[in-house]
Every structure is written in C-alpha cells, then in structure tokens.
C-alpha cells in the first residue's frame, strides 16, 4: 500500500522529484505487483539459494505523469475490490487492470 509515489523529471543539472497522489488527503492505494520463487545465484560471491522475487508493474503514463516521466507509471489499484481481485483471481481475469489511471485522477502533491 502507498499514499503517493514519486517520478523524476529529467531536468539539469539534477533530476527534479515530483510526488503524485489520488488527492490532497493522499488516500491509500496499491501498486499492482507480481512475485515468484527463484533458485539461483544472485551474485558471483553468493552460493545458489532460494529467493522470492518481487516487482511492481508499469504501464503507459497518463496525462498527469507524462509531462514529468513520459515513459511509464506504476499500475495503481484504487479500491479494496481491485486489491482483492488482483490478489485472488486468475491472470486472465485481472490482466485488464494493467493500464494507466484515467486522466484527471492523480494530483501533484509535492
């Protein structure tokens, strides 16, 4: 769960952080993620071991994010029903959720 997320605008001499949320009051949301077990060697100095790999999904940037970070934005799940579906339903039933939020939903909060 999160209440906001940051994307960096490619400004010079340093990148500029911009924080996005679902509103000024920063209601909770979830990032859509995936995980899987993996057995392997992560670095040359480590032995092979069991690992759990985690990642969050991204999608095209919507109208609010694109001016700051045009390549992508996180896939955001806004409601408990979406969270529950993502965690419990088969991929074929939730794959449509890997999409940008509708334009106008996000706010720049910092």
PDB file of C-alpha atoms in Angstrom, residues 10-89:
ATOM      1  CA  UNK A  10      14.848  14.822 -16.398  1.00  0.00           C
ATOM      2  CA  UNK A  11      15.979  18.367 -15.533  1.00  0.00           C
ATOM      3  CA  UNK A  12      19.540  19.668 -15.438  1.00  0.00           C
ATOM      4  CA  UNK A  13      21.808  19.712 -13.516  1.00  0.00           C
ATOM      5  CA  UNK A  14      19.738  17.398 -11.261  1.00  0.00           C
ATOM      6  CA  UNK A  15      16.556  15.450 -11.819  1.00  0.00           C
ATOM      7  CA  UNK A  16      13.529  17.002 -10.098  1.00  0.00           C
ATOM      8  CA  UNK A  17      11.290  14.788  -7.914  1.00  0.00           C
ATOM      9  CA  UNK A  18       7.515  15.138  -8.313  1.00  0.00           C
ATOM     10  CA  UNK A  19       5.092  13.382  -5.961  1.00  0.00           C
ATOM     11  CA  UNK A  20       1.704  12.126  -7.163  1.00  0.00           C
ATOM     12  CA  UNK A  21      -1.325  11.026  -5.120  1.00  0.00           C
ATOM     13  CA  UNK A  22      -5.017  10.318  -5.627  1.00  0.00           C
ATOM     14  CA  UNK A  23      -5.838  13.572  -3.819  1.00  0.00           C
ATOM     15  CA  UNK A  24      -4.510  16.173  -1.424  1.00  0.00           C
ATOM     16  CA  UNK A  25      -5.548  13.951   1.518  1.00  0.00           C
ATOM     17  CA  UNK A  26      -3.434  11.146  -0.002  1.00  0.00           C
ATOM     18  CA  UNK A  27      -5.819   8.174   0.267  1.00  0.00           C
ATOM     19  CA  UNK A  28      -4.267   4.713   0.200  1.00  0.00           C
ATOM     20  CA  UNK A  29      -3.832   2.753  -2.999  1.00  0.00           C
ATOM     21  CA  UNK A  30      -1.856  -0.334  -4.007  1.00  0.00           C
ATOM     22  CA  UNK A  31       0.734  -0.952  -6.687  1.00  0.00           C
ATOM     23  CA  UNK A  32      -0.047  -3.987  -8.835  1.00  0.00           C
ATOM     24  CA  UNK A  33       2.825  -6.390  -8.396  1.00  0.00           C
ATOM     25  CA  UNK A  34       3.979  -9.874  -9.174  1.00  0.00           C
ATOM     26  CA  UNK A  35       6.218 -12.320  -7.355  1.00  0.00           C
ATOM     27  CA  UNK A  36       7.663 -15.751  -7.886  1.00  0.00           C
ATOM     28  CA  UNK A  37      10.143 -18.071  -6.228  1.00  0.00           C
ATOM     29  CA  UNK A  38      13.511 -18.449  -7.939  1.00  0.00           C
ATOM     30  CA  UNK A  39      16.504 -20.650  -7.235  1.00  0.00           C
ATOM     31  CA  UNK A  40      19.781 -19.222  -8.390  1.00  0.00           C
ATOM     32  CA  UNK A  41      22.944 -17.321  -7.707  1.00  0.00           C
ATOM     33  CA  UNK A  42      22.295 -13.563  -7.340  1.00  0.00           C
ATOM     34  CA  UNK A  43      25.960 -12.505  -7.363  1.00  0.00           C
ATOM     35  CA  UNK A  44      29.281 -14.180  -8.081  1.00  0.00           C
ATOM     36  CA  UNK A  45      30.152 -14.087  -4.362  1.00  0.00           C
ATOM     37  CA  UNK A  46      26.970 -15.875  -3.217  1.00  0.00           C
ATOM     38  CA  UNK A  47      26.037 -19.530  -3.403  1.00  0.00           C
ATOM     39  CA  UNK A  48      22.905 -20.639  -5.195  1.00  0.00           C
ATOM     40  CA  UNK A  49      19.876 -20.199  -2.935  1.00  0.00           C
ATOM     41  CA  UNK A  50      16.084 -19.959  -2.883  1.00  0.00           C
ATOM     42  CA  UNK A  51      14.798 -16.401  -3.392  1.00  0.00           C
ATOM     43  CA  UNK A  52      11.428 -14.678  -3.671  1.00  0.00           C
ATOM     44  CA  UNK A  53      11.469 -12.090  -6.434  1.00  0.00           C
ATOM     45  CA  UNK A  54       9.059  -9.155  -6.378  1.00  0.00           C
ATOM     46  CA  UNK A  55       8.296  -6.407  -8.886  1.00  0.00           C
ATOM     47  CA  UNK A  56       5.586  -3.861  -9.453  1.00  0.00           C
ATOM     48  CA  UNK A  57       4.049  -3.428 -12.888  1.00  0.00           C
ATOM     49  CA  UNK A  58       4.160  -0.325 -15.044  1.00  0.00           C
ATOM     50  CA  UNK A  59       2.083   0.964 -17.927  1.00  0.00           C
ATOM     51  CA  UNK A  60       1.918   3.976 -20.238  1.00  0.00           C
ATOM     52  CA  UNK A  61       1.990   7.308 -18.415  1.00  0.00           C
ATOM     53  CA  UNK A  62      -1.331   9.143 -18.175  1.00  0.00           C
ATOM     54  CA  UNK A  63      -1.844  12.891 -18.755  1.00  0.00           C
ATOM     55  CA  UNK A  64      -0.617  13.898 -15.274  1.00  0.00           C
ATOM     56  CA  UNK A  65       2.522  11.737 -15.212  1.00  0.00           C
ATOM     57  CA  UNK A  66       3.589  12.013 -18.866  1.00  0.00           C
ATOM     58  CA  UNK A  67       4.940  15.596 -18.691  1.00  0.00           C
ATOM     59  CA  UNK A  68       7.219  14.533 -15.798  1.00  0.00           C
ATOM     60  CA  UNK A  69       8.050  10.937 -16.748  1.00  0.00           C
ATOM     61  CA  UNK A  70       6.827  10.130 -20.279  1.00  0.00           C
ATOM     62  CA  UNK A  71       7.989   6.507 -20.406  1.00  0.00           C
ATOM     63  CA  UNK A  72       5.807   4.851 -17.770  1.00  0.00           C
ATOM     64  CA  UNK A  73       3.935   4.990 -14.491  1.00  0.00           C
ATOM     65  CA  UNK A  74       3.091   2.329 -11.891  1.00  0.00           C
ATOM     66  CA  UNK A  75      -0.080   0.302 -12.267  1.00  0.00           C
ATOM     67  CA  UNK A  76      -2.292   1.573  -9.439  1.00  0.00           C
ATOM     68  CA  UNK A  77      -5.184  -0.280  -7.831  1.00  0.00           C
ATOM     69  CA  UNK A  78      -7.547   2.212  -6.156  1.00  0.00           C
ATOM     70  CA  UNK A  79     -10.157   0.177  -4.318  1.00  0.00           C
ATOM     71  CA  UNK A  80     -10.257  -2.763  -1.936  1.00  0.00           C
ATOM     72  CA  UNK A  81     -12.238  -4.641  -4.593  1.00  0.00           C
ATOM     73  CA  UNK A  82      -9.407  -4.109  -7.087  1.00  0.00           C
ATOM     74  CA  UNK A  83      -6.830  -5.196  -4.482  1.00  0.00           C
ATOM     75  CA  UNK A  84      -8.806  -8.337  -3.705  1.00  0.00           C
ATOM     76  CA  UNK A  85      -9.290  -9.179  -7.384  1.00  0.00           C
ATOM     77  CA  UNK A  86      -5.578  -8.668  -8.140  1.00  0.00           C
ATOM     78  CA  UNK A  87      -4.527 -10.942  -5.292  1.00  0.00           C
ATOM     79  CA  UNK A  88      -7.070 -13.696  -5.772  1.00  0.00           C
ATOM     80  CA  UNK A  89      -8.305 -14.012  -9.355  1.00  0.00           C
TER      81      UNK A  89
END
